[in-house]
Short mmCIF file of C-alpha atoms and ligand atoms in Angstrom, two decimals:
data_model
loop_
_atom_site.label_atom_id
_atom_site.label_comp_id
_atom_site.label_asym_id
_atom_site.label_seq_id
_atom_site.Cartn_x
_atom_site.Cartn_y
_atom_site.Cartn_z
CA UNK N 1 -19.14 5.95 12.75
CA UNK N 2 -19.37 2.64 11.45
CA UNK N 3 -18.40 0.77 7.71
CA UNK N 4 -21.16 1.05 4.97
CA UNK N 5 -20.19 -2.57 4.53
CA UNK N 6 -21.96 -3.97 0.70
CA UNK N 7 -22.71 -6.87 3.21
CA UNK N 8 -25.65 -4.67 4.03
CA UNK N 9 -27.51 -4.04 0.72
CA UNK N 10 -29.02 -5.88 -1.53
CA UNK N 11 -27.80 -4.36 -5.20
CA UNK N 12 -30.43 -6.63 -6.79
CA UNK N 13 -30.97 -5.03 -10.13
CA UNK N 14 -28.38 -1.48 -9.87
CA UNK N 15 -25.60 -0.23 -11.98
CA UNK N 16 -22.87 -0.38 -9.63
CA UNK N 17 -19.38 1.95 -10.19
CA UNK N 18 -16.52 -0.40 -8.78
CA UNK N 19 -13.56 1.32 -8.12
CA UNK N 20 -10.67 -1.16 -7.22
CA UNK N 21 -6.61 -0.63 -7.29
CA UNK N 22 -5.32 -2.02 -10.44
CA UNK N 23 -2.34 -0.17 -10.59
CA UNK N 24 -0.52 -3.86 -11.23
CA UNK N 25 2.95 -3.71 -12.28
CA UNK N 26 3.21 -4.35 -16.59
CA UNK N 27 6.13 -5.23 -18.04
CA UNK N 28 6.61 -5.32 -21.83
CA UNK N 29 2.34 -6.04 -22.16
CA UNK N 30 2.05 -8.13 -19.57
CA UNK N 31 1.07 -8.27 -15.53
CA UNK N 32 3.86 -9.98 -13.68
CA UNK N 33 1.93 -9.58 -10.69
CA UNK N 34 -1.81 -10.36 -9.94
CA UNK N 35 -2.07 -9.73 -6.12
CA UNK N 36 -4.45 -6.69 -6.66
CA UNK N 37 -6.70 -8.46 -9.35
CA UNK N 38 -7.02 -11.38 -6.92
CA UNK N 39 -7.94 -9.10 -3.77
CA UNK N 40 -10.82 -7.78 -5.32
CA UNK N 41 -12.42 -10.71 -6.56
CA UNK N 42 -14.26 -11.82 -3.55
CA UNK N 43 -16.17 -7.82 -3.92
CA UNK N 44 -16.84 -9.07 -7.62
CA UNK N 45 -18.44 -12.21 -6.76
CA UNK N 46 -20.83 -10.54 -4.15
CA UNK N 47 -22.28 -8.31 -6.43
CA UNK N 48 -22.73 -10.34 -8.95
CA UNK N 49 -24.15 -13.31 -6.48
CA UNK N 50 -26.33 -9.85 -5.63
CA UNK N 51 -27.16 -9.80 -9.41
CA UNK N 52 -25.26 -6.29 -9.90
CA UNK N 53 -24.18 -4.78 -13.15
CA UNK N 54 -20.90 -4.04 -12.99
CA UNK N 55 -18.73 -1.14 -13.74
CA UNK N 56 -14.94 -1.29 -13.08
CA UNK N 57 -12.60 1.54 -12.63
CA UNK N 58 -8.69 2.06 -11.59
CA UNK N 59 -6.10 4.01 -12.19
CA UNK N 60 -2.49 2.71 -13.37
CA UNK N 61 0.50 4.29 -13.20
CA UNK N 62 0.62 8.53 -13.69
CA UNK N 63 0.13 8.90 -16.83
CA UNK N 64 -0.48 13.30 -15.41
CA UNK N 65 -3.97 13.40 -17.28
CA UNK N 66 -2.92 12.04 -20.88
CA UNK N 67 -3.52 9.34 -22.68
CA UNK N 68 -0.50 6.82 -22.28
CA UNK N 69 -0.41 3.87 -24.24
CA UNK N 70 2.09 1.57 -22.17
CA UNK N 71 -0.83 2.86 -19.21
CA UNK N 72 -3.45 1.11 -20.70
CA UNK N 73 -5.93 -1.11 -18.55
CA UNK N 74 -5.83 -3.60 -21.21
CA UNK N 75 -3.24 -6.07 -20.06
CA UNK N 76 -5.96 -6.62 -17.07
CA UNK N 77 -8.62 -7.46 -18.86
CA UNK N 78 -7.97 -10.65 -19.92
CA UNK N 79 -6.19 -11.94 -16.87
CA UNK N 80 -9.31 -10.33 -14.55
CA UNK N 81 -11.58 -12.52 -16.74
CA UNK N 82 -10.21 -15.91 -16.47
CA UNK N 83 -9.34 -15.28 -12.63
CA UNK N 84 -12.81 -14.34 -12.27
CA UNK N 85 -14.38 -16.77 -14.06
CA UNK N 86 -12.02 -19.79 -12.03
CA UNK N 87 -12.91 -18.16 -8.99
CA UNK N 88 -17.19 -17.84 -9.31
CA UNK N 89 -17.07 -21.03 -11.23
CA UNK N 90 -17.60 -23.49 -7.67
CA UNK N 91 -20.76 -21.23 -7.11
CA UNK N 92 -22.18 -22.18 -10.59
CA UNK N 93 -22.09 -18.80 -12.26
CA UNK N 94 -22.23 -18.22 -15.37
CA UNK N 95 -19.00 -17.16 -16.93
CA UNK N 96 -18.65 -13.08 -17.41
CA UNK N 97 -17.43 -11.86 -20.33
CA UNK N 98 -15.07 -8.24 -19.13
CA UNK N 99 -15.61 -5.71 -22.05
CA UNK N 100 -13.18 -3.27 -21.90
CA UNK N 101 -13.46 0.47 -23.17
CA UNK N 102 -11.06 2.70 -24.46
CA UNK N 103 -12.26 5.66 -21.98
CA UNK N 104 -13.84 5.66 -18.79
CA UNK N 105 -16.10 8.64 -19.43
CA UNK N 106 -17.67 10.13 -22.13
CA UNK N 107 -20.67 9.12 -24.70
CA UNK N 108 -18.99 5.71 -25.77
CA UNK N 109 -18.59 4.74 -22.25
CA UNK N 110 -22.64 5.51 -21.61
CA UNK N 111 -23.37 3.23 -24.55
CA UNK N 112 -21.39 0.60 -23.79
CA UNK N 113 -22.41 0.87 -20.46
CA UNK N 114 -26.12 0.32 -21.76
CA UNK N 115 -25.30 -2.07 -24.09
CA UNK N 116 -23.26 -4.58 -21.90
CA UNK N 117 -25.36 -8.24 -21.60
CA UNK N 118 -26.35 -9.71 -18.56
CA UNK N 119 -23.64 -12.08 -18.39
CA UNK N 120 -20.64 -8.42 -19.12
CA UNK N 121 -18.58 -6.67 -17.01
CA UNK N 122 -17.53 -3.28 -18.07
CA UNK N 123 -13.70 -2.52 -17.36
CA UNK N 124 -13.44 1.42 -18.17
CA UNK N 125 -9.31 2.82 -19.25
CA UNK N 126 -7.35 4.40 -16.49
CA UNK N 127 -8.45 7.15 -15.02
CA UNK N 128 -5.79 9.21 -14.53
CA UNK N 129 -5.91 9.40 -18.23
CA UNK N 130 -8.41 12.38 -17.36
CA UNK N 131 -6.71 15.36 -15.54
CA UNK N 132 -9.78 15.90 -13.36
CA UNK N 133 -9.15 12.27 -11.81
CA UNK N 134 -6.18 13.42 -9.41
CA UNK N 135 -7.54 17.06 -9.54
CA UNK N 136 -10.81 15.83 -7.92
CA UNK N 137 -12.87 17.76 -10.41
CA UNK N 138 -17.12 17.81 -9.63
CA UNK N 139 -17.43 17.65 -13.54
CA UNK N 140 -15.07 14.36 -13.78
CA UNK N 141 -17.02 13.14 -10.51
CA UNK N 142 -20.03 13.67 -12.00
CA UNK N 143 -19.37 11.66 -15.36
CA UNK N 144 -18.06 8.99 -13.83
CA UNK N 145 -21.30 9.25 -11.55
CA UNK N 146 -23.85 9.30 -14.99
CA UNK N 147 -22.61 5.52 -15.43
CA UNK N 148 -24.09 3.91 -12.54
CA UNK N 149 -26.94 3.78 -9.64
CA UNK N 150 -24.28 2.88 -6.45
CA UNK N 151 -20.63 3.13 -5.68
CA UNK N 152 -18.56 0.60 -4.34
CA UNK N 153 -15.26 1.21 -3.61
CA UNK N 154 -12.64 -1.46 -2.87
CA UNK N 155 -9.70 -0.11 -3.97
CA UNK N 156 -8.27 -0.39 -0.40
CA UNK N 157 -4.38 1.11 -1.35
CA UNK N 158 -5.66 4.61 -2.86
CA UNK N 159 -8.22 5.91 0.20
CA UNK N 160 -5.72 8.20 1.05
CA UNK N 161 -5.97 10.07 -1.83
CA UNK N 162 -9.02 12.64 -2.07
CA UNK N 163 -9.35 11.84 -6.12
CA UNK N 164 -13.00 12.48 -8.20
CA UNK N 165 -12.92 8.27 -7.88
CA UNK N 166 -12.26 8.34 -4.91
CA UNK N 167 -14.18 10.93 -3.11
CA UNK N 168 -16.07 12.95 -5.14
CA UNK N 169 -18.26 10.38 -6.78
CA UNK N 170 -18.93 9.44 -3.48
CA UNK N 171 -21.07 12.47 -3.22
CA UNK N 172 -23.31 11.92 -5.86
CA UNK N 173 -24.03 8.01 -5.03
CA UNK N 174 -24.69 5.94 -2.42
CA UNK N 175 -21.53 5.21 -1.61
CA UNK N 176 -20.42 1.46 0.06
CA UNK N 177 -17.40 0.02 1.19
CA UNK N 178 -15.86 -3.36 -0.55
CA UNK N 179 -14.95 -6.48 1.20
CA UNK N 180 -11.27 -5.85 0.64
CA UNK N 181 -11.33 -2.34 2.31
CA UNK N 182 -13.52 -4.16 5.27
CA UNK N 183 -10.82 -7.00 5.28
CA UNK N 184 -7.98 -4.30 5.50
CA UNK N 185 -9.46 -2.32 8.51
CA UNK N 186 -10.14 -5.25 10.36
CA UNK N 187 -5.90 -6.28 10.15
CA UNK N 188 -5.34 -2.39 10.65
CA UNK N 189 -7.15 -1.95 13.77
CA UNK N 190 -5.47 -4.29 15.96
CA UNK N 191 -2.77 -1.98 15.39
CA UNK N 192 -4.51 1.19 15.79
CA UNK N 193 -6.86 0.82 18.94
CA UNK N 194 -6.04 -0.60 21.73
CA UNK N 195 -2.80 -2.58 20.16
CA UNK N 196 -1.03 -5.65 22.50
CA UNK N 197 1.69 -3.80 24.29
CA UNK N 198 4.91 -4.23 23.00
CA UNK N 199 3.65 -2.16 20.14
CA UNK N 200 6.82 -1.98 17.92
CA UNK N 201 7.19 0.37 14.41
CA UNK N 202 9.80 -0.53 11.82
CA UNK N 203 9.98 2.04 9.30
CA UNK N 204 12.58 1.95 6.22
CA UNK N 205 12.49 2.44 2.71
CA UNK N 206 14.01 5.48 0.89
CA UNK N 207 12.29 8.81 1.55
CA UNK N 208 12.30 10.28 5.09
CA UNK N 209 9.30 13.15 3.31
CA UNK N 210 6.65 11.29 3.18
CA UNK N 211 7.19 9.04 6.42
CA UNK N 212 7.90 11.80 8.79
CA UNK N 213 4.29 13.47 9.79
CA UNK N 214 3.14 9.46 9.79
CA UNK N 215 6.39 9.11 12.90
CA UNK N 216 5.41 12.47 14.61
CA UNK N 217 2.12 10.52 15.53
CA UNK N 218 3.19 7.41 15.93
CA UNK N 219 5.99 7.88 18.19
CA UNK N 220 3.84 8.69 21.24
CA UNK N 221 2.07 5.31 20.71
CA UNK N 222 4.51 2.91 20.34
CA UNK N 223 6.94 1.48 22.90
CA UNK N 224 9.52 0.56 19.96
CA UNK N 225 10.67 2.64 16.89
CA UNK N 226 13.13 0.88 14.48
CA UNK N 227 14.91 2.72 11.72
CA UNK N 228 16.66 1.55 8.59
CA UNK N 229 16.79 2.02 5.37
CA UNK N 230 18.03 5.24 3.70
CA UNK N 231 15.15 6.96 5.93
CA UNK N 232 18.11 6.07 8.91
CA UNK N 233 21.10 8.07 7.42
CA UNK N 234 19.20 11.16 8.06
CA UNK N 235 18.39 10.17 12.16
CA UNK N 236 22.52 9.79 11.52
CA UNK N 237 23.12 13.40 10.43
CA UNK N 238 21.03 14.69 12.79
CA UNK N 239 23.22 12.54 15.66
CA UNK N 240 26.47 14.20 14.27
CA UNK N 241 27.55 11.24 12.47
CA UNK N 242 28.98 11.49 8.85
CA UNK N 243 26.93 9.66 5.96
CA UNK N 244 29.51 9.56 2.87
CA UNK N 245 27.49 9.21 -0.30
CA UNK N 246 24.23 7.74 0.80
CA UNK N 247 21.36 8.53 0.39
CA UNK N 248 20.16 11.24 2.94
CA UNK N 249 17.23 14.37 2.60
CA UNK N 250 19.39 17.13 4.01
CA UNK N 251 16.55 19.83 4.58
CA UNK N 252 15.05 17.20 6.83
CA UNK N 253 17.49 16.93 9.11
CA UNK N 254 15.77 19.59 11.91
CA UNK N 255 12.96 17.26 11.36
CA UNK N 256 14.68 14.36 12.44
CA UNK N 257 15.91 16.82 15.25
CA UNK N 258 12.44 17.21 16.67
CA UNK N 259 11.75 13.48 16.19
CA UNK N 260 14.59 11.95 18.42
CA UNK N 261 13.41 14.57 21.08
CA UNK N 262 10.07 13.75 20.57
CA UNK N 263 10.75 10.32 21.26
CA UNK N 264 12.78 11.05 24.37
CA UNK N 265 9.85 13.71 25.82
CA UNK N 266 7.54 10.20 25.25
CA UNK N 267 10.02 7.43 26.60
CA UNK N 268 9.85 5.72 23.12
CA UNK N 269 12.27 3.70 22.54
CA UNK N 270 13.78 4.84 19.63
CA UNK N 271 16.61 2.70 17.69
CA UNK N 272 19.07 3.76 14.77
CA UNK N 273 21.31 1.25 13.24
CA UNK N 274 24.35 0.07 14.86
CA UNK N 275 26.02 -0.31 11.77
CA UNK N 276 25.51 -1.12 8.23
CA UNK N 277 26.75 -2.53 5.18
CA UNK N 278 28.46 0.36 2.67
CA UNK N 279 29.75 -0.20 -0.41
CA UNK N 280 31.82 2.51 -2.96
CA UNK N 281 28.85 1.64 -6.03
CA UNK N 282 25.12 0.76 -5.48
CA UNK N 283 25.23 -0.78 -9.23
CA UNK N 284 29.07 -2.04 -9.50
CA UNK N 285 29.99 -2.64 -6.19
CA UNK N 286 34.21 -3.52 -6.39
CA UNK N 287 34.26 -3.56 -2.13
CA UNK N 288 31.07 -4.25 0.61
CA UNK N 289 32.34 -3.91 3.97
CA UNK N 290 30.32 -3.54 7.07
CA UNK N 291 31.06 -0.55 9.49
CA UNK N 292 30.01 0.67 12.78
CA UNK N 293 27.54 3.74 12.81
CA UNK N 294 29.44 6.24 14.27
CA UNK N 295 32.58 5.45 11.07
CA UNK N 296 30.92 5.65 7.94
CA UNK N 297 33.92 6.42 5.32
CA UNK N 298 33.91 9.59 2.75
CA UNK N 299 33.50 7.88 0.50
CA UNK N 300 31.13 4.62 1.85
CA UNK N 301 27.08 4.55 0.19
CA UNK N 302 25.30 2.85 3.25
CA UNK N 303 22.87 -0.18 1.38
CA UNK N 304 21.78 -2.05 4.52
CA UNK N 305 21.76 -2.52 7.82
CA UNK N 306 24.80 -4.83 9.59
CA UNK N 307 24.70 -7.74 11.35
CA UNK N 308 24.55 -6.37 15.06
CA UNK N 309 21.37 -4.26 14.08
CA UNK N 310 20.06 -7.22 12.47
CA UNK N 311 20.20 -8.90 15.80
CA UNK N 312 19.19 -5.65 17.46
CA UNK N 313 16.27 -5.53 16.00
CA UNK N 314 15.47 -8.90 15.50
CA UNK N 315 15.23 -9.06 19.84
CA UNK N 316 12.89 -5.98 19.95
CA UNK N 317 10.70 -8.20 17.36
CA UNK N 318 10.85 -11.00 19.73
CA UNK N 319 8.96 -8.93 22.55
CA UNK N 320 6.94 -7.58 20.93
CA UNK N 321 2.96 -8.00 20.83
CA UNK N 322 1.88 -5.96 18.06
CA UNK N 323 4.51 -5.45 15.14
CA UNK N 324 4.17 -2.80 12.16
CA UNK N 325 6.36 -2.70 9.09
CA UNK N 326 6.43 -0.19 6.31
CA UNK N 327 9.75 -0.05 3.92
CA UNK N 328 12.60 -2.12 3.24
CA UNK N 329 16.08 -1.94 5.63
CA UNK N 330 18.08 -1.57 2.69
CA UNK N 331 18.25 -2.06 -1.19
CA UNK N 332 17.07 -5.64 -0.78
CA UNK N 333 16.25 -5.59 -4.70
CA UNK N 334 20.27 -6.57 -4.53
CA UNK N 335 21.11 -9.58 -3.19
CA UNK N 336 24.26 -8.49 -1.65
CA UNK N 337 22.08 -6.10 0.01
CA UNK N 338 18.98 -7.95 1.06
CA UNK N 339 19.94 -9.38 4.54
CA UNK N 340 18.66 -7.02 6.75
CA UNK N 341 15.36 -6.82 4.79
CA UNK N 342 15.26 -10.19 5.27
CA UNK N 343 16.10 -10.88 8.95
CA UNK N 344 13.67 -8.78 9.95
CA UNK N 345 10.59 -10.47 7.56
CA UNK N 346 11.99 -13.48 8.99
CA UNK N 347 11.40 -11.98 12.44
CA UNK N 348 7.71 -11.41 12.30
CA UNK N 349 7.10 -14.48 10.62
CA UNK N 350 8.58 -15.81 13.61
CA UNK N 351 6.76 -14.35 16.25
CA UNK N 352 3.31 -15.38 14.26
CA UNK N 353 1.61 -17.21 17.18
CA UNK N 354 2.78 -14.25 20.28
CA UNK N 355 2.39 -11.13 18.04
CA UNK N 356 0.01 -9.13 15.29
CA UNK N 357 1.89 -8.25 12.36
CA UNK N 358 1.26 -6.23 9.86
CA UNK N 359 3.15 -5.05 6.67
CA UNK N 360 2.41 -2.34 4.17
CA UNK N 361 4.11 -0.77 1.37
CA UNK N 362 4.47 -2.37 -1.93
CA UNK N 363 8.63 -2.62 -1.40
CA UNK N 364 8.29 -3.92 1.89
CA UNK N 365 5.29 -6.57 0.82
CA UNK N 366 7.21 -7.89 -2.08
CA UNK N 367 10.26 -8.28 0.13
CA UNK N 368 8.10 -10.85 2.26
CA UNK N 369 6.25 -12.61 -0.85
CA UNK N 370 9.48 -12.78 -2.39
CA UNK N 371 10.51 -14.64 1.19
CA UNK N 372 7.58 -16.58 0.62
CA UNK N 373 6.92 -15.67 4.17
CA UNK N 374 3.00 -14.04 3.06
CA UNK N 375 1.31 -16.58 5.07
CA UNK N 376 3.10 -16.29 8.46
CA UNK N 377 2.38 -12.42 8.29
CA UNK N 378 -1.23 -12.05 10.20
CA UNK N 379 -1.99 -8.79 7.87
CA UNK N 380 -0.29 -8.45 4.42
CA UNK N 381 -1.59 -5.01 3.26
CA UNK N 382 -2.21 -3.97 -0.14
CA UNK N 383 -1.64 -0.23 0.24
CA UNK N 384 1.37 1.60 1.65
CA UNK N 385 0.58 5.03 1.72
CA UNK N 386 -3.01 4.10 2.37
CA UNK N 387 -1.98 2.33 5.60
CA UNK N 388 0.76 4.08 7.28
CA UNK N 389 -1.29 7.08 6.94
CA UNK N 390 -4.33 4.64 8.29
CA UNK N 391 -1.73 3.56 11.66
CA UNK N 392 -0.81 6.95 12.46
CA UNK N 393 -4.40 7.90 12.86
CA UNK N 394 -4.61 9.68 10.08
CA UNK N 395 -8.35 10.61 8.19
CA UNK N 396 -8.32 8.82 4.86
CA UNK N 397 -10.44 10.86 2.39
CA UNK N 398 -11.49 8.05 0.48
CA UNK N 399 -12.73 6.27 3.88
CA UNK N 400 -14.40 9.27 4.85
CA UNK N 401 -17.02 8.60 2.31
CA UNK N 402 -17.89 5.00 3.22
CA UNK N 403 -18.32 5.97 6.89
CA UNK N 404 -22.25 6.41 8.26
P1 ADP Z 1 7.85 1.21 0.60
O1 ADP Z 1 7.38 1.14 -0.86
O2 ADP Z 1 8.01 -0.17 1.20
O3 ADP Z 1 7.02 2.11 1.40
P2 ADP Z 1 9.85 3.17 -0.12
O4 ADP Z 1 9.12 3.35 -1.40
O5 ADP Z 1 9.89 4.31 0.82
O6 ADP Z 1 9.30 1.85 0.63
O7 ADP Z 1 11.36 2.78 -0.41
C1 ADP Z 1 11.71 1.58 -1.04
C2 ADP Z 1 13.06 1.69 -1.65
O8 ADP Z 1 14.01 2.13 -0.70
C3 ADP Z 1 13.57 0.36 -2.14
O9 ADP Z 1 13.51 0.35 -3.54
C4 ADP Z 1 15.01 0.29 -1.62
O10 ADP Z 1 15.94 -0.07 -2.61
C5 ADP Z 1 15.27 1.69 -1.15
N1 ADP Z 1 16.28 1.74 -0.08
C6 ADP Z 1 16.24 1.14 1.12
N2 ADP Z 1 17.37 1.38 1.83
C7 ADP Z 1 18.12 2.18 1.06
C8 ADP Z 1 19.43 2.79 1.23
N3 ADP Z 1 20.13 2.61 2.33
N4 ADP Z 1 19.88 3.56 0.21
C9 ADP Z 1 19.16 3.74 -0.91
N5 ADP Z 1 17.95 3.20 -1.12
C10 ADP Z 1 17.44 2.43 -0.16
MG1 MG Z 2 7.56 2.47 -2.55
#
């Protein structure tokens, strides 16, 4: 099975449905981060260069199939068309206008659709304003499908969702991969086959749910597992040790269970924090003190990992060969409580020339940008879900589709 790369087709003179991953944070009106507009833009050009008609879609937010106002695309469309128009100006294009509608589907999306100029791009309104987005629905597919001759899908962080813009169109058009998603694999798969031995796996970040089938895969494969975050105080329970107040998914703790034996019946190394920093209030913390692992007070909320893990974990980095990191080691949004998300960013960026590292998760990625430690990261990913599910071998719906 190989890529339907849009490397491989001409789309000389097609309608071409776009679906990219604009789900861009908006505060108050306005994107405070462009990251995801910018990743797509290379796709944009080469369709255009091409001499495609474009059609972009996203989602934003979960708006649960209603129209949301605050969930509008409309913040985007300005910012997509001067970012587009700086970045295809060196190649002499001609500036593109984005026209953006106030539905994605529907009669006034086909005549816009057919009225746009050669020089417009069409930016259709959130998907998941539609209930048969998420649902998957054939009829929402198929609407979306009535807009356009191809399908291009670059929207790299939302493959692992089996949505109608995300699979199902891809059914009833030729469907093609983006250069984003291409761009993506190609950081993912030195991870995934064949990966430089010491493979390492730091996972963190708050929910132990949605991580745990990803570990039950991945623990045969690595060599290294590191745990922090609130995802660790469960491991804890699970050893016998008492948590206090933090943060902790009691019905998983048989899960956990299975996973420490798991990674025993393997001979994966598997490492738990030492100790951590508690405090007695995440928002108006009057004492932070750091404890060992096995003396977590009554009363202590555990918001990071301590010092000794920090260097723990930071010589397990140092080995290592091939490095994945998905979720934060603590509640770094907090200053007090950033150090061990930090030390370990600091880590891979550190072993840039001896190892291949990779982050995803949009906590975890904006824990290294805010670093400014991007560049000495060999694959910053723009999905989480999309590529821990990706690393632990996982079939990605979305992907399916733009395999031949
Ligand atoms: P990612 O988006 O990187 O995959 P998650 O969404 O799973 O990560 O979790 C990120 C959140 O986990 C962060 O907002 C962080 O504050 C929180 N977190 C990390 N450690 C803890 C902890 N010990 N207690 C409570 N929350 C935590
Ligand atoms: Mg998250």
């Amino acid at each position: 099975m190989e890529l339907k790369s849009i490397r491989k087709v001409d789309f000389g003179d097609k309608r071409v449905l776009l679906r990219v991953d604009y789900n861009v944070p908006v505060n108050n009106g306005k994107v405070s981060d462009t990251t995801r507009i910018r990743a797509t833009l290379p796709t944009i050009a080469h369709l255009l260069d091409d001499g495609a008609s474009l059609i972009i879609c996203s989602h934003l937010g979960r708006p649960h199939g209603q129209v949301e106002e605050s969930l509008r695309l409309t913040p985007v469309a300005p910012l997509l068309e001067e970012m587009l128009n700086q970045f295809i100006k060196p190649a002499g294009f001609a500036p593109r206008r984005i026209i953006k509608l106030d539905d994605c589907v529907g009669q006034p999306a086909r005549t816009a659709v057919e009225a746009a100029g050669a020089n417009d791009i069409v930016l259709l309104e959130n998907l998941r304003f539609h209930a048969g987005e998420t649902t998957n629905d054939p009829g929402f597919a198929k609407q979306l499908a009535m807009l356009a001759d191809s399908y291009v899908n670059d929207a790299f962080g939302t493959l692992h969702r089996a949505h109608a813009s995300t699979e199902g169109v891809a059914h009833l058009l030729p469907a093609y991969a983006g250069l984003l998603v291409e761009q993506e694999l190609q950081g993912l798969i030195q991870v995934t086959e064949n990966p430089a031995k010491p493979l390492v796996i730091i996972l963190g970040g708050k929910k132990i749910s949605g991580k745990i089938d990803v570990l039950e895969s991945l623990i045969p494969r690595a060599d290294t597992v590191l745990i922090g975050g609130a995802m660790a105080n469960t491991f804890l329970l699970a050893q016998g040790h008492k948590v206090g107040r933090s943060v902790v998914e009691d019905d998983m703790v048989d899960t956990a269970k299975h996973m420490l034996d798991l990674a025993t019946q393997h001979n994966t190394e598997f490492l738990l924090p030492v100790d951590y920093v508690v405090t007695d209030d995440l928002l108006n913390p009057t004492g932070i003190s750091t404890v060992s692992a096995d003396s977590i007070g009554g009363d202590d909320i555990a918001v990071d990992i301590g010092r000794r893990t920090c260097d723990l974990f930071q010589r397990e980095i140092q080995r290592a060969r091939t490095v994945f990191w998905n979720g934060p080691m603590g509640v770094f949004e907090q200053e007090q409580f950033s150090l061990g998300t930090l030390t370990i960013a600091k880590a891979l960026a550190d072993v840039f020339k001896t190892a291949h590292t990779v982050v995803g998760g949009g906590e975890s990625v904006a824990a290294v940008n805010s670093a400014g430690l991007t560049r000495q990261i060999h694959h910053v990913s723009t999905g989480g879900g999309a590529s821990l599910e990706y690393v632990a071998g996982k079939e990605l719906p979305g992907l399916k589709m733009l395999m031949a």
